[in-house]
Coordinates of C-alpha atoms and ligand atoms in Angstrom, one line a residue:
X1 CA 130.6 133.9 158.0
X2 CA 132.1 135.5 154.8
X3 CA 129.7 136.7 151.8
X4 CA 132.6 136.8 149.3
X5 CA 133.2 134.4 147.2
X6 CA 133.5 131.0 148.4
X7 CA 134.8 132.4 151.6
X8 CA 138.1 130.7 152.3
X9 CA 136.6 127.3 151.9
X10 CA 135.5 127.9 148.4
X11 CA 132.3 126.3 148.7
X12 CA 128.8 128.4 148.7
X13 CA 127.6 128.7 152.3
X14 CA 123.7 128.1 152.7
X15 CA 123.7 132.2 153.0
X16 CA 124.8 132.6 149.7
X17 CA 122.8 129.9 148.1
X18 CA 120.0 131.5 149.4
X19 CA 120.5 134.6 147.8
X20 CA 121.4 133.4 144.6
X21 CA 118.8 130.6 144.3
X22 CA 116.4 133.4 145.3
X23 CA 118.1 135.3 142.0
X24 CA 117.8 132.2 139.5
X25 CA 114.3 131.5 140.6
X26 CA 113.4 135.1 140.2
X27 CA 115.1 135.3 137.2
X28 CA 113.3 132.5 135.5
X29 CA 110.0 134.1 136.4
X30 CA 111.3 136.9 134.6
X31 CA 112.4 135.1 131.7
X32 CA 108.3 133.4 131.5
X33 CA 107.0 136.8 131.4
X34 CA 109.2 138.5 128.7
X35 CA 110.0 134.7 126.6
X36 CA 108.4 136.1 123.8
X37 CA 110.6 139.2 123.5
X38 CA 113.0 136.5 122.0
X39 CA 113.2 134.9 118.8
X40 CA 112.0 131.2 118.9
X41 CA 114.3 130.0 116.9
X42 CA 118.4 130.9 117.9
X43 CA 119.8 133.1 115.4
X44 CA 123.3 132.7 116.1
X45 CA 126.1 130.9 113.7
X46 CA 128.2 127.7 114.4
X47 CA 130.7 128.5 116.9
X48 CA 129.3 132.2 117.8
X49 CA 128.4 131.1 121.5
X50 CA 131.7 129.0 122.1
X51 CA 134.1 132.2 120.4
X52 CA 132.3 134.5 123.1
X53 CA 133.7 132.8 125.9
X54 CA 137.2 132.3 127.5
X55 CA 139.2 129.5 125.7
X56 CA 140.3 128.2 129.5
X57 CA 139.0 127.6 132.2
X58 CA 139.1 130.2 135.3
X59 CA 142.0 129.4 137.9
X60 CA 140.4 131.4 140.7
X61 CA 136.3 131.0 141.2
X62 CA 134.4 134.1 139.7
X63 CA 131.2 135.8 141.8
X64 CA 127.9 133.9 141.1
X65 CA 126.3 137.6 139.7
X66 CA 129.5 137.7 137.1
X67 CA 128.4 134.2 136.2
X68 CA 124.5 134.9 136.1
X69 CA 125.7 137.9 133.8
X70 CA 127.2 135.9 131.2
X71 CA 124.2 133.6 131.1
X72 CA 122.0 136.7 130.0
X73 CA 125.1 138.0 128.0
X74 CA 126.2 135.1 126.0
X75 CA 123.7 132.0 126.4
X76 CA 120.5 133.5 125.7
X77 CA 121.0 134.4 122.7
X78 CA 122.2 130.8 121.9
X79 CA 118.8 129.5 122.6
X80 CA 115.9 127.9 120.8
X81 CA 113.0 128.9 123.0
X82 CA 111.1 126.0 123.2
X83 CA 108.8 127.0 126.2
X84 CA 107.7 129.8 123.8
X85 CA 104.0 129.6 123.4
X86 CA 105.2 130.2 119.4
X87 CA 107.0 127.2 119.3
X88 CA 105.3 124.7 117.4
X89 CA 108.2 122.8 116.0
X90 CA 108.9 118.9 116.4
X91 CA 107.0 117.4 119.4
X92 CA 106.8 120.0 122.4
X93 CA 108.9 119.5 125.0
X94 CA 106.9 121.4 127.7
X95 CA 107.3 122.0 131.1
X96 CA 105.5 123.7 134.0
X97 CA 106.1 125.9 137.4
X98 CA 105.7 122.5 139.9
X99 CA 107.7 120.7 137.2
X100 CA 111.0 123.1 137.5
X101 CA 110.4 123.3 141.5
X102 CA 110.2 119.3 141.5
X103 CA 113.3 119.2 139.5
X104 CA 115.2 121.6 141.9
X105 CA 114.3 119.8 144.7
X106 CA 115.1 116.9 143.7
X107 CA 119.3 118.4 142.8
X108 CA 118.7 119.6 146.3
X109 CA 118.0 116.4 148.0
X110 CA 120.9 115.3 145.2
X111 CA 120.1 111.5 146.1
X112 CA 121.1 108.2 143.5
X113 CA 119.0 106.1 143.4
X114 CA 120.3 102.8 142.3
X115 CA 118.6 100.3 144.7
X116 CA 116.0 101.0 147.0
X117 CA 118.6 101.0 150.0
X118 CA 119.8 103.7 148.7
X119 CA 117.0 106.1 149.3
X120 CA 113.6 104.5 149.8
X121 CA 111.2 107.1 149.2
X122 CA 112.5 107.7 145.3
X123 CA 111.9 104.1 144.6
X124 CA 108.6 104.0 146.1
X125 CA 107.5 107.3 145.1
X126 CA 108.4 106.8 141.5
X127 CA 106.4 103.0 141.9
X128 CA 103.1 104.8 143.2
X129 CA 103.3 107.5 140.7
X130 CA 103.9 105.1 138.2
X131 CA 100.6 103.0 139.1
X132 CA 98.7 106.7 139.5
X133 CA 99.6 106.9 135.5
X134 CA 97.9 103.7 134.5
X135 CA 94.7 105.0 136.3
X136 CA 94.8 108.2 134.7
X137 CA 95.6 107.4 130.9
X138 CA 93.5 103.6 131.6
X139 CA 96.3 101.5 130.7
X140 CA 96.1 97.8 130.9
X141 CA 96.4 96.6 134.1
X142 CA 99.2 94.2 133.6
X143 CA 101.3 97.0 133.3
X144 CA 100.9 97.7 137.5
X145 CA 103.3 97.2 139.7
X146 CA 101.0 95.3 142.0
X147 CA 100.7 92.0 139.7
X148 CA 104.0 90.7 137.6
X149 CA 104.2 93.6 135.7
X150 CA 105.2 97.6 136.1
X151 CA 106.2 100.6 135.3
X152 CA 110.0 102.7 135.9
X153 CA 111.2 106.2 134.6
X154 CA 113.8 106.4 131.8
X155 CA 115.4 109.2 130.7
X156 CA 114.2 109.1 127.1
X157 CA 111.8 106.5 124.8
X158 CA 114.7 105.8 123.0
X159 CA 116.0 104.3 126.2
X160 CA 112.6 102.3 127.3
X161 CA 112.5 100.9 123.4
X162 CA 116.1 100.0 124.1
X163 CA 115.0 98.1 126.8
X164 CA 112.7 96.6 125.1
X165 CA 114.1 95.6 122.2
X166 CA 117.0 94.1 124.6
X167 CA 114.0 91.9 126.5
X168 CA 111.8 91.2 123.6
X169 CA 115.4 89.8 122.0
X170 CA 116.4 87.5 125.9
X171 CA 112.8 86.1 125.9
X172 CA 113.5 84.5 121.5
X173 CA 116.7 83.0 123.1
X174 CA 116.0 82.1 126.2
X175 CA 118.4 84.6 127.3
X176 CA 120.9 83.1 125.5
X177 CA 122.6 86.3 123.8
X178 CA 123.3 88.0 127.4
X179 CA 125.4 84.9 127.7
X180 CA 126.6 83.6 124.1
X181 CA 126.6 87.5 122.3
X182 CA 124.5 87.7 119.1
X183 CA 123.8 85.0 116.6
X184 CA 122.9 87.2 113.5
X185 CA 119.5 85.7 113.0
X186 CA 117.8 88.0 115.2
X187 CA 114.8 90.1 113.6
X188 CA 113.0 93.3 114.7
X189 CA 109.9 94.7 113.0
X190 CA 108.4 98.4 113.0
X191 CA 106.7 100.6 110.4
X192 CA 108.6 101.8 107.7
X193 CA 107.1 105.4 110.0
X194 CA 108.5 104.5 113.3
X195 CA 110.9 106.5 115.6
X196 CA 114.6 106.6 114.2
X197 CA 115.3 104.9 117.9
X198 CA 114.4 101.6 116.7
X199 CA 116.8 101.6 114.3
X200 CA 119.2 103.0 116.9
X201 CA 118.1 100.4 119.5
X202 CA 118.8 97.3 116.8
X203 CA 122.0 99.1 116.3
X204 CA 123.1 99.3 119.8
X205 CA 121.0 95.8 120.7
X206 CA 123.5 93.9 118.4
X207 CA 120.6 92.6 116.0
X208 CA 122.2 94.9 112.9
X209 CA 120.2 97.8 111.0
X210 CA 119.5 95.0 108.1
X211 CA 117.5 93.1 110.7
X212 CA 115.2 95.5 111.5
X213 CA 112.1 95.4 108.9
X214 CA 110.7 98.6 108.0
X215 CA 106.9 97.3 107.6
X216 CA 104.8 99.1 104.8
X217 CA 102.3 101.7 106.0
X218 CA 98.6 102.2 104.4
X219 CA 97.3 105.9 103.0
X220 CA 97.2 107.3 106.6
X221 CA 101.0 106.1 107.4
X222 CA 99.6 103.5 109.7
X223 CA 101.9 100.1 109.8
X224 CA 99.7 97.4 107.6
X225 CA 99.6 94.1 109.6
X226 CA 98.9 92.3 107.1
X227 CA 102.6 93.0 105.3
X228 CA 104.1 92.6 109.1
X229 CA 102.6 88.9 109.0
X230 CA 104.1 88.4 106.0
X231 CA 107.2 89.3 106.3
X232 CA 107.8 87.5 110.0
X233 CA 106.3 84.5 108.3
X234 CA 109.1 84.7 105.3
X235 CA 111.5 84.9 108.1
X236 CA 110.7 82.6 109.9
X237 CA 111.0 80.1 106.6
X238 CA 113.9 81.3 106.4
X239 CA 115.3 80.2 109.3
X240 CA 115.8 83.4 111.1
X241 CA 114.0 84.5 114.8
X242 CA 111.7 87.3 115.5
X243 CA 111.8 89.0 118.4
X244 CA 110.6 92.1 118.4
X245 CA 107.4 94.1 116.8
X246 CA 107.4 97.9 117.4
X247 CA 103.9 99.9 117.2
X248 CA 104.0 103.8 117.8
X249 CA 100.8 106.0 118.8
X250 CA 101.7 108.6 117.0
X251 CA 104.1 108.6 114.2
X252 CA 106.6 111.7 115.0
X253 CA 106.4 112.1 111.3
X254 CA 102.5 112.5 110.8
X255 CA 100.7 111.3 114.1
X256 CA 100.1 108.1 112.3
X257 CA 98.2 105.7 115.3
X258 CA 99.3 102.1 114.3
X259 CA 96.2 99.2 114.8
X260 CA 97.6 97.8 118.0
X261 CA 95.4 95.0 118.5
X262 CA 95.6 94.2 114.9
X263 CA 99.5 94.1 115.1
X264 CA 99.4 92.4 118.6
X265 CA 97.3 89.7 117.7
X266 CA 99.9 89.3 114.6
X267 CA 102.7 89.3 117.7
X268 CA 101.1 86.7 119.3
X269 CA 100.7 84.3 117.0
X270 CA 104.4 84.3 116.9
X271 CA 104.7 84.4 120.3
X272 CA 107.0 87.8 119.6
X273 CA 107.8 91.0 122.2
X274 CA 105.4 93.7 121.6
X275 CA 106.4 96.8 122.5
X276 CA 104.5 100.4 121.8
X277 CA 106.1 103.8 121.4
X278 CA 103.7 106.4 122.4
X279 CA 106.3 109.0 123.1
X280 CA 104.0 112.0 122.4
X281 CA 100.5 110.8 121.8
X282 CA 100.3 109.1 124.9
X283 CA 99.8 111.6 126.6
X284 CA 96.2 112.3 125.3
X285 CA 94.9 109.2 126.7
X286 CA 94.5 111.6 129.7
X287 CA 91.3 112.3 128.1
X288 CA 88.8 109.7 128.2
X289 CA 87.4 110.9 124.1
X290 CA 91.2 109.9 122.9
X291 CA 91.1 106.7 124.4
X292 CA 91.0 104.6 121.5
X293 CA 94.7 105.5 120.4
X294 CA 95.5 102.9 123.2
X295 CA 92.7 99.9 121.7
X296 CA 94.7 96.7 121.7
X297 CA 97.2 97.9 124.4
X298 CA 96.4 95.0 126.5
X299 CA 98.4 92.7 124.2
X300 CA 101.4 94.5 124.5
X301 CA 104.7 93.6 126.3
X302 CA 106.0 97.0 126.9
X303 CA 104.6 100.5 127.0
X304 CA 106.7 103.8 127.0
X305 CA 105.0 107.6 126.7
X306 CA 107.0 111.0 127.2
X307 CA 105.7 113.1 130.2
X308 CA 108.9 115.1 129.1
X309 CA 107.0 116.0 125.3
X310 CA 103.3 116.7 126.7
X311 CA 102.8 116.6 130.4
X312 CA 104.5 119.4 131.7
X313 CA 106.7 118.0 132.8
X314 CA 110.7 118.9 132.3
X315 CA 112.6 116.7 130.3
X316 CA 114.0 114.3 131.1
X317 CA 110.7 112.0 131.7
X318 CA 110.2 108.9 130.1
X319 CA 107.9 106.5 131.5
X320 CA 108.0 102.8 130.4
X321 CA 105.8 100.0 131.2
X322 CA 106.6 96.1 131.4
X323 CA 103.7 93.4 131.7
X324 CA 106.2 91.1 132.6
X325 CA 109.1 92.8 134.9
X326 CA 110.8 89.4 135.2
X327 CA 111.9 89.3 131.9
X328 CA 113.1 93.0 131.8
X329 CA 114.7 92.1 135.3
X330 CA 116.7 88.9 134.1
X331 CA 117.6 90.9 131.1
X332 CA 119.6 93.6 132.8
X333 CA 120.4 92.6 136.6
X334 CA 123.4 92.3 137.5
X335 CA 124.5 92.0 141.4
X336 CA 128.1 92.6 142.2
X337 CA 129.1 92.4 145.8
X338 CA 129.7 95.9 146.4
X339 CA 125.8 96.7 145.7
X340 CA 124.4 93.7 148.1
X341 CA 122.0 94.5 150.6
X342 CA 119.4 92.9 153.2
X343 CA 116.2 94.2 151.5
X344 CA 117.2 93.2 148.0
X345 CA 118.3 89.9 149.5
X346 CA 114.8 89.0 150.7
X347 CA 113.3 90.3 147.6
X348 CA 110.7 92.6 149.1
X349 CA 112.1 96.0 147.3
X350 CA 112.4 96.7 143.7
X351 CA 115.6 98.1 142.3
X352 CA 115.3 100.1 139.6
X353 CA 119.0 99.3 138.4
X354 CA 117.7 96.5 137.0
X355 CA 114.9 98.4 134.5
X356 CA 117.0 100.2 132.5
X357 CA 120.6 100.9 131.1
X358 CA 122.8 102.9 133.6
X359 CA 123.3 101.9 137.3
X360 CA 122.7 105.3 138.7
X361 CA 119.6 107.5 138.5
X362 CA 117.7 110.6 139.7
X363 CA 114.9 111.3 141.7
X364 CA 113.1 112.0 138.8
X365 CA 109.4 111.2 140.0
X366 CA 109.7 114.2 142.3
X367 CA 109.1 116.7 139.5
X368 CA 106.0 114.0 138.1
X369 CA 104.8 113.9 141.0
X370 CA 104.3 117.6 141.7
X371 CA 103.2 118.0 138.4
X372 CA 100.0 115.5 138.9
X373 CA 99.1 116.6 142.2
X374 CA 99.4 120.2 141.5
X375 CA 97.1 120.0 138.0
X376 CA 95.0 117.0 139.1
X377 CA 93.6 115.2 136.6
X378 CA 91.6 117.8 135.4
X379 CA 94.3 120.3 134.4
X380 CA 96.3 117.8 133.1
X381 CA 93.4 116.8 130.5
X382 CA 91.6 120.6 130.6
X383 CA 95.4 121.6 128.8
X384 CA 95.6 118.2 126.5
X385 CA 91.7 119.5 125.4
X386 CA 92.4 122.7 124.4
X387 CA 95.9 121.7 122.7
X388 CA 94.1 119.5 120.9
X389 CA 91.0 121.7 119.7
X390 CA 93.7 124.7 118.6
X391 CA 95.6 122.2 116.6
X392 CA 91.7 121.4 115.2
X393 CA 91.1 124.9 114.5
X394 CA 94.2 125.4 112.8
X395 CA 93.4 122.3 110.1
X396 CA 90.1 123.7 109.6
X397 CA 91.9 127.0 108.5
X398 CA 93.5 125.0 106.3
X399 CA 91.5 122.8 104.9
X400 CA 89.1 126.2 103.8
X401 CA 92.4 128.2 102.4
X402 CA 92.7 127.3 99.1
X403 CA 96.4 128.0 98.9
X404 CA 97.1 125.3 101.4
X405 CA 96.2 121.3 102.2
X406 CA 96.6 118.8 104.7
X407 CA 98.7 116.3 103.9
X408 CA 98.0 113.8 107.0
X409 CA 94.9 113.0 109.1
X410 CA 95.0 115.3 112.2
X411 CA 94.0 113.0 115.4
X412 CA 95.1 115.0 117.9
X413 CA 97.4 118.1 118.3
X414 CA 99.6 117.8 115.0
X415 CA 99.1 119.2 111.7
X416 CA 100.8 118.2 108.6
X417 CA 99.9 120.5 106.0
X418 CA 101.7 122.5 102.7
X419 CA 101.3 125.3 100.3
X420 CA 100.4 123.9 97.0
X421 CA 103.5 125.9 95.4
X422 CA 105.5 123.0 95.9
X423 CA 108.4 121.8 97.7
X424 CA 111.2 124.7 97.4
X425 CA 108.2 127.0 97.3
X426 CA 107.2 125.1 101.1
X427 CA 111.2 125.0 101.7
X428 CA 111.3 128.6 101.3
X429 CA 108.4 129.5 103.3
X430 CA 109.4 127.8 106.3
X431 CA 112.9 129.1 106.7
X432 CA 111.4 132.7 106.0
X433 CA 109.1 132.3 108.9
X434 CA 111.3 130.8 111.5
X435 CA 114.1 133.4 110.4
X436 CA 111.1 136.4 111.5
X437 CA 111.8 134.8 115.2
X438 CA 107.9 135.2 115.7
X439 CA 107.7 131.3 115.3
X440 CA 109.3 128.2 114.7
X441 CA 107.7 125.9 112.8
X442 CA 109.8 122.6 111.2
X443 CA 109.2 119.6 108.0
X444 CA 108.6 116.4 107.2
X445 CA 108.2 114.1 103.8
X446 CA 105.4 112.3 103.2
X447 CA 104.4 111.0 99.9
X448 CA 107.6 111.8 98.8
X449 CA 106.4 115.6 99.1
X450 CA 108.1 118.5 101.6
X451 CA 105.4 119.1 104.6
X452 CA 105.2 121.5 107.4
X453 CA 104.7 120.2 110.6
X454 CA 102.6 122.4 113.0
X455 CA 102.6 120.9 116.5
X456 CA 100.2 122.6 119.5
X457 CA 102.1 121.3 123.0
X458 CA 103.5 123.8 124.3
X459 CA 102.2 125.0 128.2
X460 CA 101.3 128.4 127.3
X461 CA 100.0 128.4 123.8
X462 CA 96.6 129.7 124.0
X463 CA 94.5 130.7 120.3
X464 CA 96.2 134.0 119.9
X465 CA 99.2 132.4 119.5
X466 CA 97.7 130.2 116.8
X467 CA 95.7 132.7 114.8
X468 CA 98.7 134.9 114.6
X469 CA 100.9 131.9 113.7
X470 CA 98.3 131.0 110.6
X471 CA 98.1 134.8 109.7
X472 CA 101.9 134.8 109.2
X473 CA 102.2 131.9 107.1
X474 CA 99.3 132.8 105.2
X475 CA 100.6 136.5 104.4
X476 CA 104.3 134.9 104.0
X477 CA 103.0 132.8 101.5
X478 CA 101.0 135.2 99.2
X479 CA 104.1 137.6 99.6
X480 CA 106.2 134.9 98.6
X481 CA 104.3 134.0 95.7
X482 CA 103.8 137.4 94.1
X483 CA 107.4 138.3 95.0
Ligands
PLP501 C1 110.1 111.9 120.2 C2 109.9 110.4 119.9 C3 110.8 109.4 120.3 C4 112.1 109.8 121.0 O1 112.0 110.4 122.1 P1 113.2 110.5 123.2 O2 112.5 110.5 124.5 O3 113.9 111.8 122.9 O4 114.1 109.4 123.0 C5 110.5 108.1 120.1 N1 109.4 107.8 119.5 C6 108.5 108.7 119.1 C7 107.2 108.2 118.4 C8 108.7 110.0 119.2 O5 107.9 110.9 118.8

């Protein structure tokens, strides 16, 4: 068996990918150990990475170590390091040792997953993990797979609010617009705080952006109920159909935690889809103390929460809930003759196709599933604890500085917070910090104002990391002030 190249087949023979998958897994061990040797944030310019690299592609197949080489050589230093324990920016989007070994296992067994025929176990494993979830963060139990509800794995929120919005909108019409297109009389309703993919899902969901209601929020940037009743009353006086009410646990703004039974009961008086987006925050439910993010949760329609932001597990993992998969089903089936089958003929199987936008998918609920059973429950929440207490610390550090205040309430693991210099003195501050490399930290408005955002998520971000993050920006910004 030839070690060059390919050998005169081209392909990798088992020999070689055992070598070289030895080599990547070793090599991403190394990269854990030394990640923060790099800057977090990527220093190089527009174009830099693409420039550094051959303007066509290579007619005759190059070694794997030449190709490993150029990885260290020219894509590294194209990237934003966000499994740094330093990186505090956005939400987290952490990940874990069984998370990447789930994930490579699952491009091993390289399987689609469309219908259940067309690999069993990654439909049913990704069912029972599904059902494990609402144990371990006590969601409602409509949302199990074992009564007319359940729960499916999308690549992103965006995608399960989609799908919701998409449902919510079938159920107003009596699935009219999958048949007739859009009438233009369609209305969806959020806070004026929610994810910028509810504006994208009314976009793509033919309702139009000026359907969508941006609700008004009170001081702590929670959507007011009382302004969403009002304004789906004056709708519906105006001869126009709500369809859709959007909550979010979690504002990715402030961590705002919307009243969910407040705005469900508002939903149901109008008999409208209620779906809630706790991409993030979700995640903390894991602990029984942070439980009342999810009061009211029973009234919902739809549930999603990103494993992929604070789970540890690699992105892509969204996992979204349905209390009523028959709606989400009718929705989006669709059964053309080449995909019939025996068990989705006697309607014993589930098939994801029908749960979310594309036909194919991956084995996603491999890398989940590694992730629970190698943390247990107890990991899971011992990490989600001490995220949370760090990010606790580091208001307290605030609140007692003087120089600095919060500018948000701070639940769970977020902080919203800014010098009182003002916003190009904040502006400033930030960009000074993230250009040192020994952090990366990013902004929001609120109140009209410039505030940092200060996020604790990420795997290996122990208090070290925190303390020496608050001692930078408080020496940057008494530097920057007398300078
Ligand atoms: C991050 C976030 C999203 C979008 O997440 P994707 O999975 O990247 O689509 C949606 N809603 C909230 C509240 C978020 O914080």
């Amino acid at each position: 068996m030839s070690e060059k190249n390919g050998g005169e087949s081209f392909h990798m023979t088992p020999g070689e990918f055992r070598r070289w998958g030895r080599e990547v897994i070793d090599w991403i061990a190394d990269y854990q150990e030394t990640i923060e040797r790099y800057p977090v944030l990527s220093e190089v310019k527009p174009n830099e990475i693409r420039d550094a690299l051959p303007k066509k592609p290579p007619a005759r197949g190059e070694s794997f170590a030449t190709i490993l080489e150029d990885v260290k050589r020219v894509v590294l230093p194209g990237i934003t390091h966000w499994q740094s324990p330093n990186f505090f920016a956005y939400f987290p989007a952490n990940a874990s040792g069984p998370s990447i070994l789930g994930d490579l296992l699952s491009a091993g067994l390289g399987v689609q997953g469309m219908l259940w025929a067309t690999s069993p176990a990654c439909t049913e494993l990704e069912t029972l993990v599904l059902d494990w979830l609402t144990e371990m963060l006590a969601l409602p139990e409509r949302f199990l797979s074992t009564g007319s509800g359940g729960g499916v794995i999308q690549d992103t929120a965006s995608s399960a609010t989609l799908c919701a919005l998409l449902s919510g909108r079938e159920r107003a019409t009596g699935f009219s617009v999958n048949e007739d297109g859009c009438t233009g009389r369609l209305v969806a309703y959020a806070s004026n705080q929610a994810h910028s993919s509810v504006e994208k899902a009314a976009k793509i969901a033919g309702l139009g952006r000026r359907n969508l209601r941006l609700i008004e929020v009170d001081e702590n940037f929670a959507m007011r109920p009382d302004d969403l009743d009002a304004r789906i009353q004056e709708d519906i006086d105006a001869g126009l159909v709500p369809c859709f009410v959007c909550a979010t646990v979690g504002t990715t703004s402030s961590n705002a935690m919307d009243p969910l039974r407040d705005i469900g009961q508002v939903a149901a008086k109008y008999g409208v889809w209620f779906h809630v987006d706790a991409a993030m925050s979700g995640t903390a439910a894991l602990c029984e103390e942070y439980r009342y993010i999810h009061d009211g949760l029973e009234l919902a329609d739809s549930y999603c929460f990103n494993p992929h932001k604070w789970m540890f597990t690699n992105f892509d993992c969204d996992c979204f809930y349905v209390a009523d998969r028959a709606a989400l089903i009718q929705t989006l089936s669709i059964l053309p003759e080449y995909l019939r089958n025996e068990a989705t003929k006697t309607g014993a199987v589930i098939d994801y196709r029908d749960w979310h936008v594309p036909l194919g998918r991956r084995f996603r609920a491999l890398k989940l599933w590694f992730v629970i059973r190698h943390y247990g429950v107890e990991g899971l929440s011992h990490h989600v604890r001490r995220h949370v207490a760090l990010a606790q610390e580091f208001a307290s550090w605030v609140s007692e500085s003087g120089d600095f205040d919060l500018a948000a309430p701070v639940p769970l693991n977020l902080v919203c917070f800014r010098h009182r210099g003002g916003d190009e003195f904040n502006e400033a501050l930030m960009n000074r910090l993230n250009s040192s490399g020994k952090l990366f930290l990013t902004h929001t408005k609120l109140d009209g104002k410039l505030t940092l955002r200060f996020c604790v998520g990420q795997t290996m971000t122990d208090r070290t990391h925190v303390s020496r993050a608050w001692d930078l920006i408080r020496e940057e910004g008494a530097r920057h002030l007398s300078g």
